[in-house]
PDB file of C-alpha atoms and ligand atoms in Angstrom:
ATOM      1  CA  MET A   1      87.994 118.023 113.878  1.00 91.00           C
ATOM      2  CA  ASN A   2      87.855 115.146 111.036  1.00 94.00           C
ATOM      3  CA  ILE A   3      91.345 113.161 110.968  1.00 96.00           C
ATOM      4  CA  VAL A   4      92.319 110.823 108.390  1.00 98.00           C
ATOM      5  CA  PHE A   5      95.637 109.007 109.594  1.00 97.00           C
ATOM      6  CA  LEU A   6      97.998 107.244 106.009  1.00 97.00           C
ATOM      7  CA  GLY A   7     100.056 104.935 106.247  1.00 96.00           C
ATOM      8  CA  PRO A   8     101.082 101.250 105.034  1.00 96.00           C
ATOM      9  CA  PRO A   9     100.329  98.426 108.263  1.00 94.00           C
ATOM     10  CA  GLY A  10     102.088  97.821 110.101  1.00 91.00           C
ATOM     11  CA  ALA A  11     102.797 101.980 111.086  1.00 93.00           C
ATOM     12  CA  GLY A  12     100.732 102.517 114.442  1.00 90.00           C
ATOM     13  CA  LYS A  13      97.928 104.194 112.943  1.00 93.00           C
ATOM     14  CA  GLY A  14      96.074 101.818 114.898  1.00 91.00           C
ATOM     15  CA  THR A  15      97.162 101.877 118.670  1.00 89.00           C
ATOM     16  CA  GLN A  16      97.959 106.432 117.657  1.00 94.00           C
ATOM     17  CA  ALA A  17      94.327 106.170 116.500  1.00 95.00           C
ATOM     18  CA  GLU A  18      92.756 104.907 119.759  1.00 91.00           C
ATOM     19  CA  THR A  19      94.646 107.667 121.759  1.00 94.00           C
ATOM     20  CA  ILE A  20      93.749 110.245 120.162  1.00 96.00           C
ATOM     21  CA  SER A  21      90.261 109.514 119.808  1.00 94.00           C
ATOM     22  CA  ASN A  22      89.674 108.388 123.612  1.00 93.00           C
ATOM     23  CA  THR A  23      92.085 111.825 124.520  1.00 94.00           C
ATOM     24  CA  LYS A  24      90.280 113.900 122.171  1.00 93.00           C
ATOM     25  CA  GLY A  25      86.384 112.637 121.811  1.00 92.00           C
ATOM     26  CA  LEU A  26      86.854 111.770 118.106  1.00 93.00           C
ATOM     27  CA  LEU A  27      85.053 108.105 117.272  1.00 92.00           C
ATOM     28  CA  HIS A  28      87.784 106.569 115.517  1.00 93.00           C
ATOM     29  CA  ILE A  29      85.891 105.085 112.913  1.00 94.00           C
ATOM     30  CA  SER A  30      88.524 101.656 111.913  1.00 95.00           C
ATOM     31  CA  THR A  31      87.027 100.234 108.797  1.00 96.00           C
ATOM     32  CA  GLY A  32      89.812  96.361 109.164  1.00 95.00           C
ATOM     33  CA  ASP A  33      87.571  96.784 113.423  1.00 92.00           C
ATOM     34  CA  LEU A  34      84.712  97.150 111.123  1.00 94.00           C
ATOM     35  CA  LEU A  35      85.144  94.706 108.550  1.00 95.00           C
ATOM     36  CA  ARG A  36      86.667  92.403 111.429  1.00 92.00           C
ATOM     37  CA  GLN A  37      83.170  92.587 113.138  1.00 92.00           C
ATOM     38  CA  ALA A  38      80.956  91.776 110.328  1.00 94.00           C
ATOM     39  CA  VAL A  39      82.943  88.788 108.923  1.00 94.00           C
ATOM     40  CA  LYS A  40      82.555  87.130 113.356  1.00 92.00           C
ATOM     41  CA  ASP A  41      78.950  88.216 112.815  1.00 95.00           C
ATOM     42  CA  GLY A  42      78.584  86.534 109.489  1.00 96.00           C
ATOM     43  CA  THR A  43      76.313  89.202 107.684  1.00 94.00           C
ATOM     44  CA  SER A  44      75.940  89.926 104.313  1.00 92.00           C
ATOM     45  CA  THR A  45      79.103  92.652 103.783  1.00 92.00           C
ATOM     46  CA  GLY A  46      81.254  89.617 105.999  1.00 94.00           C
ATOM     47  CA  VAL A  47      80.711  87.087 104.202  1.00 94.00           C
ATOM     48  CA  SER A  48      81.826  89.594 100.606  1.00 92.00           C
ATOM     49  CA  ALA A  49      85.439  90.664 102.682  1.00 96.00           C
ATOM     50  CA  LYS A  50      86.785  87.627 104.204  1.00 95.00           C
ATOM     51  CA  GLU A  51      88.522  85.980 101.435  1.00 95.00           C
ATOM     52  CA  TYR A  52      89.792  89.497  99.977  1.00 97.00           C
ATOM     53  CA  MET A  53      91.106  89.514 104.495  1.00 95.00           C
ATOM     54  CA  GLU A  54      92.185  86.657 104.768  1.00 93.00           C
ATOM     55  CA  LYS A  55      94.326  87.346 100.768  1.00 94.00           C
ATOM     56  CA  GLY A  56      95.845  90.416 102.616  1.00 95.00           C
ATOM     57  CA  LEU A  57      93.845  92.122  99.171  1.00 97.00           C
ATOM     58  CA  LEU A  58      91.948  94.918  99.469  1.00 98.00           C
ATOM     59  CA  VAL A  59      87.873  94.085 100.266  1.00 98.00           C
ATOM     60  CA  PRO A  60      85.833  96.139  96.943  1.00 97.00           C
ATOM     61  CA  ASP A  61      85.266  99.656  97.054  1.00 97.00           C
ATOM     62  CA  ASP A  62      81.565 100.017  97.457  1.00 95.00           C
ATOM     63  CA  VAL A  63      82.247  97.448 100.609  1.00 95.00           C
ATOM     64  CA  VAL A  64      83.778  99.029 101.722  1.00 96.00           C
ATOM     65  CA  LEU A  65      81.523 103.063 101.357  1.00 95.00           C
ATOM     66  CA  ASN A  66      78.605 101.457 102.553  1.00 91.00           C
ATOM     67  CA  ILE A  67      80.030 100.297 106.125  1.00 91.00           C
ATOM     68  CA  ILE A  68      81.686 103.289 106.340  1.00 90.00           C
ATOM     69  CA  ALA A  69      78.324 105.871 104.960  1.00 85.00           C
ATOM     70  CA  GLU A  70      76.848 104.076 107.684  1.00 82.00           C
ATOM     71  CA  ARG A  71      79.188 104.583 110.072  1.00 84.00           C
ATOM     72  CA  ILE A  72      79.846 108.720 109.195  1.00 79.00           C
ATOM     73  CA  SER A  73      75.262 108.857 108.909  1.00 72.00           C
ATOM     74  CA  SER A  74      74.915 107.979 112.668  1.00 71.00           C
ATOM     75  CA  ASP A  75      75.231 110.672 114.528  1.00 67.00           C
ATOM     76  CA  ASP A  76      78.209 109.302 117.988  1.00 70.00           C
ATOM     77  CA  HIS A  77      80.438 112.104 114.890  1.00 72.00           C
ATOM     78  CA  LYS A  78      79.681 115.537 116.725  1.00 77.00           C
ATOM     79  CA  HIS A  79      83.454 116.626 118.115  1.00 85.00           C
ATOM     80  CA  GLY A  80      84.599 114.716 114.563  1.00 91.00           C
ATOM     81  CA  PHE A  81      86.222 111.695 113.822  1.00 93.00           C
ATOM     82  CA  VAL A  82      89.836 109.499 112.942  1.00 95.00           C
ATOM     83  CA  LEU A  83      89.279 107.377 110.325  1.00 96.00           C
ATOM     84  CA  ASP A  84      91.870 104.755 110.199  1.00 96.00           C
ATOM     85  CA  GLY A  85      93.111 102.343 107.691  1.00 96.00           C
ATOM     86  CA  PHE A  86      89.976 104.403 104.939  1.00 98.00           C
ATOM     87  CA  PRO A  87      90.109 105.210 102.906  1.00 98.00           C
ATOM     88  CA  ARG A  88      92.366 103.197 100.828  1.00 98.00           C
ATOM     89  CA  THR A  89      92.242 103.789  97.266  1.00 98.00           C
ATOM     90  CA  LEU A  90      91.807 106.944  95.559  1.00 98.00           C
ATOM     91  CA  VAL A  91      87.591 106.099  94.504  1.00 98.00           C
ATOM     92  CA  GLN A  92      87.273 105.664  98.879  1.00 98.00           C
ATOM     93  CA  ALA A  93      89.368 109.550  98.964  1.00 98.00           C
ATOM     94  CA  LYS A  94      87.060 110.704  96.297  1.00 97.00           C
ATOM     95  CA  ALA A  95      83.961 109.118  98.083  1.00 96.00           C
ATOM     96  CA  LEU A  96      85.290 110.767 101.520  1.00 95.00           C
ATOM     97  CA  ASP A  97      85.591 114.043 100.486  1.00 95.00           C
ATOM     98  CA  GLU A  98      81.555 114.396  98.551  1.00 93.00           C
ATOM     99  CA  THR A  99      80.691 111.989 102.067  1.00 89.00           C
ATOM    100  CA  LEU A 100      82.169 115.333 103.869  1.00 90.00           C
ATOM    101  CA  ARG A 101      81.138 118.007 101.912  1.00 91.00           C
ATOM    102  CA  ASN A 102      77.172 116.904 101.557  1.00 87.00           C
ATOM    103  CA  ILE A 103      77.585 117.412 104.831  1.00 84.00           C
ATOM    104  CA  GLY A 104      79.743 120.622 104.859  1.00 87.00           C
ATOM    105  CA  GLU A 105      82.284 119.501 106.388  1.00 89.00           C
ATOM    106  CA  ARG A 106      85.824 118.883 105.403  1.00 92.00           C
ATOM    107  CA  LEU A 107      89.014 116.687 106.809  1.00 95.00           C
ATOM    108  CA  ASP A 108      91.133 118.599 108.924  1.00 96.00           C
ATOM    109  CA  VAL A 109      94.590 116.790 108.929  1.00 97.00           C
ATOM    110  CA  VAL A 110      95.732 113.711 107.020  1.00 98.00           C
ATOM    111  CA  PHE A 111      98.767 111.575 109.084  1.00 97.00           C
ATOM    112  CA  TYR A 112     101.406 110.508 106.704  1.00 97.00           C
ATOM    113  CA  PHE A 113     102.691 107.809 109.091  1.00 96.00           C
ATOM    114  CA  ALA A 114     105.621 106.772 106.919  1.00 94.00           C
ATOM    115  CA  VAL A 115     107.108 104.162 108.341  1.00 93.00           C
ATOM    116  CA  SER A 116     110.418 101.790 106.816  1.00 92.00           C
ATOM    117  CA  GLU A 117     109.350  98.209 105.275  1.00 91.00           C
ATOM    118  CA  ASP A 118     111.373  96.321 108.476  1.00 92.00           C
ATOM    119  CA  THR A 119     109.679  97.985 110.898  1.00 91.00           C
ATOM    120  CA  ALA A 120     106.649  97.241 109.117  1.00 93.00           C
ATOM    121  CA  ILE A 121     107.364  93.355 108.956  1.00 94.00           C
ATOM    122  CA  GLN A 122     108.153  93.447 112.697  1.00 93.00           C
ATOM    123  CA  ARG A 123     105.411  95.049 113.979  1.00 92.00           C
ATOM    124  CA  LEU A 124     102.671  93.202 112.002  1.00 94.00           C
ATOM    125  CA  SER A 125     104.692  89.206 113.007  1.00 95.00           C
ATOM    126  CA  GLY A 126     104.666  90.342 116.477  1.00 95.00           C
ATOM    127  CA  ARG A 127     100.955  92.125 116.825  1.00 94.00           C
ATOM    128  CA  ARG A 128      98.375  89.840 119.124  1.00 96.00           C
ATOM    129  CA  THR A 129      95.423  91.578 119.099  1.00 94.00           C
ATOM    130  CA  CYS A 130      92.062  91.097 121.477  1.00 95.00           C
ATOM    131  CA  LYS A 131      89.371  89.051 119.844  1.00 93.00           C
ATOM    132  CA  THR A 132      87.122  90.632 122.368  1.00 92.00           C
ATOM    133  CA  CYS A 133      87.297  94.675 121.437  1.00 90.00           C
ATOM    134  CA  GLY A 134      89.695  94.263 118.991  1.00 88.00           C
ATOM    135  CA  ALA A 135      92.702  96.249 121.292  1.00 89.00           C
ATOM    136  CA  ASN A 136      96.058  95.561 119.923  1.00 90.00           C
ATOM    137  CA  TYR A 137      99.563  95.284 121.333  1.00 93.00           C
ATOM    138  CA  HIS A 138     102.984  93.555 120.721  1.00 93.00           C
ATOM    139  CA  VAL A 139     104.649  90.494 122.188  1.00 94.00           C
ATOM    140  CA  GLN A 140     107.782  92.602 122.863  1.00 92.00           C
ATOM    141  CA  TYR A 141     106.932  96.828 121.897  1.00 88.00           C
ATOM    142  CA  ILE A 142     103.983  97.000 123.925  1.00 90.00           C
ATOM    143  CA  PRO A 143     102.834  93.493 125.634  1.00 95.00           C
ATOM    144  CA  PRO A 144      99.425  93.803 127.964  1.00 97.00           C
ATOM    145  CA  LEU A 145     100.589  93.119 131.977  1.00 97.00           C
ATOM    146  CA  LYS A 146      99.364  89.212 131.564  1.00 97.00           C
ATOM    147  CA  GLU A 147     100.380  87.264 128.572  1.00 96.00           C
ATOM    148  CA  GLY A 148      97.392  86.661 126.139  1.00 97.00           C
ATOM    149  CA  ILE A 149      95.266  88.630 127.925  1.00 98.00           C
ATOM    150  CA  CYS A 150      93.600  92.473 127.410  1.00 97.00           C
ATOM    151  CA  ASP A 151      94.297  94.618 129.374  1.00 97.00           C
ATOM    152  CA  LYS A 152      91.277  96.256 128.393  1.00 95.00           C
ATOM    153  CA  CYS A 153      88.418  93.993 128.768  1.00 97.00           C
ATOM    154  CA  GLY A 154      89.785  91.080 130.083  1.00 98.00           C
ATOM    155  CA  GLY A 155      89.059  89.166 126.205  1.00 97.00           C
ATOM    156  CA  GLN A 156      91.996  86.671 124.915  1.00 98.00           C
ATOM    157  CA  LEU A 157      94.169  87.836 122.687  1.00 97.00           C
ATOM    158  CA  TYR A 158      95.093  86.463 119.255  1.00 95.00           C
ATOM    159  CA  GLN A 159      97.641  86.798 116.303  1.00 95.00           C
ATOM    160  CA  ARG A 160      94.972  86.817 112.860  1.00 91.00           C
ATOM    161  CA  THR A 161      95.264  84.785 110.123  1.00 90.00           C
ATOM    162  CA  ASP A 162      96.495  87.843 107.572  1.00 92.00           C
ATOM    163  CA  ASP A 163      99.244  88.463 110.328  1.00 93.00           C
ATOM    164  CA  LYS A 164     101.670  85.988 108.968  1.00 90.00           C
ATOM    165  CA  PRO A 165     104.200  86.422 107.073  1.00 90.00           C
ATOM    166  CA  GLU A 166     103.696  85.998 103.253  1.00 89.00           C
ATOM    167  CA  THR A 167     100.279  87.668 104.218  1.00 94.00           C
ATOM    168  CA  ILE A 168     102.254  90.496 105.695  1.00 95.00           C
ATOM    169  CA  ALA A 169     104.162  90.107 102.619  1.00 94.00           C
ATOM    170  CA  LYS A 170     101.164  90.770 100.950  1.00 95.00           C
ATOM    171  CA  ARG A 171      99.922  93.715 101.778  1.00 95.00           C
ATOM    172  CA  LEU A 172     102.416  95.987 102.118  1.00 96.00           C
ATOM    173  CA  ARG A 173     102.691  95.052  98.437  1.00 97.00           C
ATOM    174  CA  VAL A 174      99.198  95.470  97.778  1.00 97.00           C
ATOM    175  CA  TYR A 175      99.957  99.376 100.162  1.00 97.00           C
ATOM    176  CA  LYS A 176     102.123 100.113  97.299  1.00 97.00           C
ATOM    177  CA  GLU A 177     100.185  99.667  94.392  1.00 98.00           C
ATOM    178  CA  GLN A 178      96.357 101.071  95.398  1.00 98.00           C
ATOM    179  CA  THR A 179      96.560 103.504  98.357  1.00 98.00           C
ATOM    180  CA  GLU A 180     100.563 105.261  98.426  1.00 97.00           C
ATOM    181  CA  GLY A 181      99.379 107.036  96.078  1.00 97.00           C
ATOM    182  CA  LEU A 182      97.387 108.791  97.590  1.00 98.00           C
ATOM    183  CA  ILE A 183      99.903 110.287  99.866  1.00 98.00           C
ATOM    184  CA  ASP A 184     100.524 112.965  96.784  1.00 98.00           C
ATOM    185  CA  TYR A 185      96.743 113.558  96.669  1.00 98.00           C
ATOM    186  CA  TYR A 186      96.063 114.260  99.799  1.00 98.00           C
ATOM    187  CA  LYS A 187      99.466 116.416  99.818  1.00 97.00           C
ATOM    188  CA  ARG A 188      97.925 118.423  96.486  1.00 96.00           C
ATOM    189  CA  ASN A 189      94.873 119.375  98.767  1.00 93.00           C
ATOM    190  CA  LYS A 190      97.233 120.751 101.212  1.00 93.00           C
ATOM    191  CA  VAL A 191      95.982 118.802 104.374  1.00 95.00           C
ATOM    192  CA  LEU A 192      98.962 115.603 104.387  1.00 97.00           C
ATOM    193  CA  LYS A 193     101.153 116.109 107.044  1.00 96.00           C
ATOM    194  CA  GLU A 194     103.941 113.815 107.904  1.00 95.00           C
ATOM    195  CA  VAL A 195     105.205 111.120 110.807  1.00 93.00           C
ATOM    196  CA  LYS A 196     107.571 109.440 111.650  1.00 89.00           C
ATOM    197  CA  GLY A 197     105.996 105.448 112.463  1.00 79.00           C
ATOM    198  CA  ASP A 198     109.516 104.326 113.887  1.00 80.00           C
ATOM    199  CA  TRP A 199     109.292 107.029 116.505  1.00 80.00           C
ATOM    200  CA  ASP A 200     108.070 105.317 119.786  1.00 85.00           C
ATOM    201  CA  VAL A 201     104.749 105.550 121.322  1.00 87.00           C
ATOM    202  CA  ASP A 202     104.951 108.704 123.058  1.00 91.00           C
ATOM    203  CA  LYS A 203     107.486 110.493 120.510  1.00 93.00           C
ATOM    204  CA  THR A 204     104.273 109.642 118.198  1.00 94.00           C
ATOM    205  CA  TYR A 205     102.014 110.984 120.206  1.00 95.00           C
ATOM    206  CA  ARG A 206     103.183 114.628 121.325  1.00 95.00           C
ATOM    207  CA  MET A 207     103.686 114.757 117.473  1.00 94.00           C
ATOM    208  CA  ILE A 208     100.309 114.600 116.372  1.00 96.00           C
ATOM    209  CA  THR A 209      98.648 116.257 119.737  1.00 96.00           C
ATOM    210  CA  LYS A 210     101.089 119.345 118.380  1.00 95.00           C
ATOM    211  CA  VAL A 211      99.946 119.102 115.262  1.00 95.00           C
ATOM    212  CA  LEU A 212      96.352 118.947 116.197  1.00 94.00           C
ATOM    213  CA  GLU A 213      96.734 122.305 119.141  1.00 93.00           C
ATOM    214  CA  THR A 214      97.886 124.020 115.784  1.00 91.00           C
ATOM    215  CA  ILE A 215      94.173 123.057 113.832  1.00 86.00           C
ATOM    216  CA  PRO A 216      91.426 126.093 114.043  1.00 78.00           C
ATOM    217  CA  LYS A 217      88.115 124.745 115.784  1.00 70.00           C
ATOM    218  CA  HIS A 218      86.052 125.522 112.346  1.00 61.00           C
ATOM    219  CA  HIS A 219      81.825 125.621 113.454  1.00 47.00           C
ATOM    220  CA  ARG A 220      80.386 122.627 111.757  1.00 51.00           C
ATOM    221  CA  ARG A 221      77.724 122.938 109.836  1.00 47.00           C
ATOM    222  CA  HIS A 222      75.293 120.289 111.311  1.00 47.00           C
ATOM    223  CA  LYS A 223      72.329 119.575 108.875  1.00 44.00           C
ATOM    224  CA  GLU A 224      69.913 121.194 112.100  1.00 42.00           C
ATOM    225  CA  GLU A 225      71.028 124.548 112.182  1.00 40.00           C
ATOM    226  CA  SER A 226      68.715 126.404 110.468  1.00 35.00           C
ATOM    227  CA  PHE A 227      69.500 129.829 108.611  1.00 38.00           C
ATOM    228  CA  LEU A 228      68.253 131.703 111.459  1.00 37.00           C
ATOM    229  CA  GLY A 229      70.383 129.517 114.045  1.00 36.00           C
ATOM    230  CA  ASP A 230      73.510 130.219 111.907  1.00 39.00           C
ATOM    231  CA  ASN A 231      72.815 133.866 112.075  1.00 37.00           C
ATOM    232  CA  SER A 232      71.297 134.811 114.458  1.00 34.00           C
ATOM    233  CA  GLU A 233      73.533 137.344 116.139  1.00 35.00           C
ATOM    234  CA  ILE A 234      71.904 139.958 113.124  1.00 34.00           C
ATOM    235  CA  TYR A 235      68.500 139.499 114.443  1.00 34.00           C
ATOM    236  CA  SER A 236      69.192 140.295 118.091  1.00 30.00           C
TER     237      SER A 236
HETATM  238  P1  LIG B 301      96.563  97.095 108.426  1.00 57.35           P
HETATM  239  O1  LIG B 301      96.480  98.340 108.792  1.00 57.35           O
HETATM  240  O2  LIG B 301      97.431  96.216 110.072  1.00 57.35           O
HETATM  241  O3  LIG B 301      96.303  97.172 107.183  1.00 57.35           O
HETATM  242  P2  LIG B 301      93.651  96.999 109.482  1.00 57.35           P
HETATM  243  O4  LIG B 301      92.440  96.587 109.851  1.00 57.35           O
HETATM  244  O5  LIG B 301      93.556  98.692 108.526  1.00 57.35           O
HETATM  245  O6  LIG B 301      94.775  96.233 108.376  1.00 57.35           O
HETATM  246  O7  LIG B 301      92.642  96.334 107.052  1.00 57.35           O
HETATM  247  C1  LIG B 301      92.441  94.471 107.051  1.00 57.35           C
HETATM  248  C2  LIG B 301      91.938  93.989 106.247  1.00 57.35           C
HETATM  249  O8  LIG B 301      90.828  94.755 105.882  1.00 57.35           O
HETATM  250  C3  LIG B 301      92.715  94.996 104.962  1.00 57.35           C
HETATM  251  O9  LIG B 301      93.534  93.653 104.261  1.00 57.35           O
HETATM  252  C4  LIG B 301      91.468  94.774 103.805  1.00 57.35           C
HETATM  253  O10 LIG B 301      91.479  93.353 103.403  1.00 57.35           O
HETATM  254  C5  LIG B 301      91.120  95.313 104.724  1.00 57.35           C
HETATM  255  N1  LIG B 301      90.669  96.589 104.824  1.00 57.35           N
HETATM  256  C6  LIG B 301      90.005  97.805 105.906  1.00 57.35           C
HETATM  257  N2  LIG B 301      90.191  99.078 105.463  1.00 57.35           N
HETATM  258  C7  LIG B 301      89.881  98.734 104.344  1.00 57.35           C
HETATM  259  C8  LIG B 301      89.234  99.668 102.978  1.00 57.35           C
HETATM  260  N3  LIG B 301      89.740 100.985 102.990  1.00 57.35           N
HETATM  261  N4  LIG B 301      90.498  99.236 101.360  1.00 57.35           N
HETATM  262  C9  LIG B 301      89.545  98.118 101.397  1.00 57.35           C
HETATM  263  N5  LIG B 301      90.105  96.803 102.291  1.00 57.35           N
HETATM  264  C10 LIG B 301      90.014  97.261 103.760  1.00 57.35           C
HETATM  265 ZN1  LIG B 302      89.963  93.262 124.714  1.00 57.35          ZN
END
C-alpha cells in the first residue's frame, strides 16, 4: 500500500505518518527528515539544501528527486510506504507517478490534510523536534513526558530554525503557491481523500485507518517475480 500525505506545514502529517507507518508496517519517508539528516551529515545534498530550508523555500526538485529515488529503490518497502512532505510540486508528483509505474506500482490513496492557517501557525510555533530521531512534539498539545527530552530515544528537543514566526509565514505562502495545486491533480487521478487537520490526533488517526481498510490489497508486481511465477496456477 502506497500512501501520500499532502497538506500545509503544520497540518499534522508527520505525526500521523509515523503512527500509521508503524501500525501498518509501511516505510515512513519524510523528505524533510531526509534533508535535515543530509544537512547534519554535511553531504553534498545537505550543503545545497541547507540555505533553502532555512529560508523556508522549497529545495530544488532535482535534489529532492535524487534522495527519493535512492530511498524508494532500496529494498525495505515490501509492504509499501507513506510519503510525508513529498511531492510538493507538480514536477515531483509526475516524477513519482513515473517511478512507481516503472516498478509496477501506484499510489493507493493521497490524504489531504485540510487545516486552517491559524491552526497551522499554532502547531508550528509550538513544535519541538528531537535532535536525535526527528520525532515531533508540541509544547501544549503533544508534550513530552519530560520537558525538553524525547520520549522515544532520550534525545534533546529543539525548535527548528524554520519554525520561527517569519519563516512559518513564508512556508505557508510557498505551500499555497507551489504545492496546493496538487490537490486538484490527485482529485483528477481519483485518489484524494480529505482529512480534517483540525481534529485531534486520535480522531484523525481513526479516520485514516477507516479509509485504509476500504482499500483492496492489490497484487504487487515485484521485478524479481518471473512471468511463470505470476501464472504458476496455469501450470500446476
Ligand atoms: P513541514 O512539513 O513542517 O513544512 P518538512 O520537514 O516536511 O516540514 O520540510 C522542511 C523543509 O524541507 C521544507 O520547508 C523544504 O525546504 C524542504 N523540503 C521538504 N520536502 C521537500 C520537497 N518535497 N520538495 C522541496 N523541498 C522540501
Ligand atoms: Zn528522539
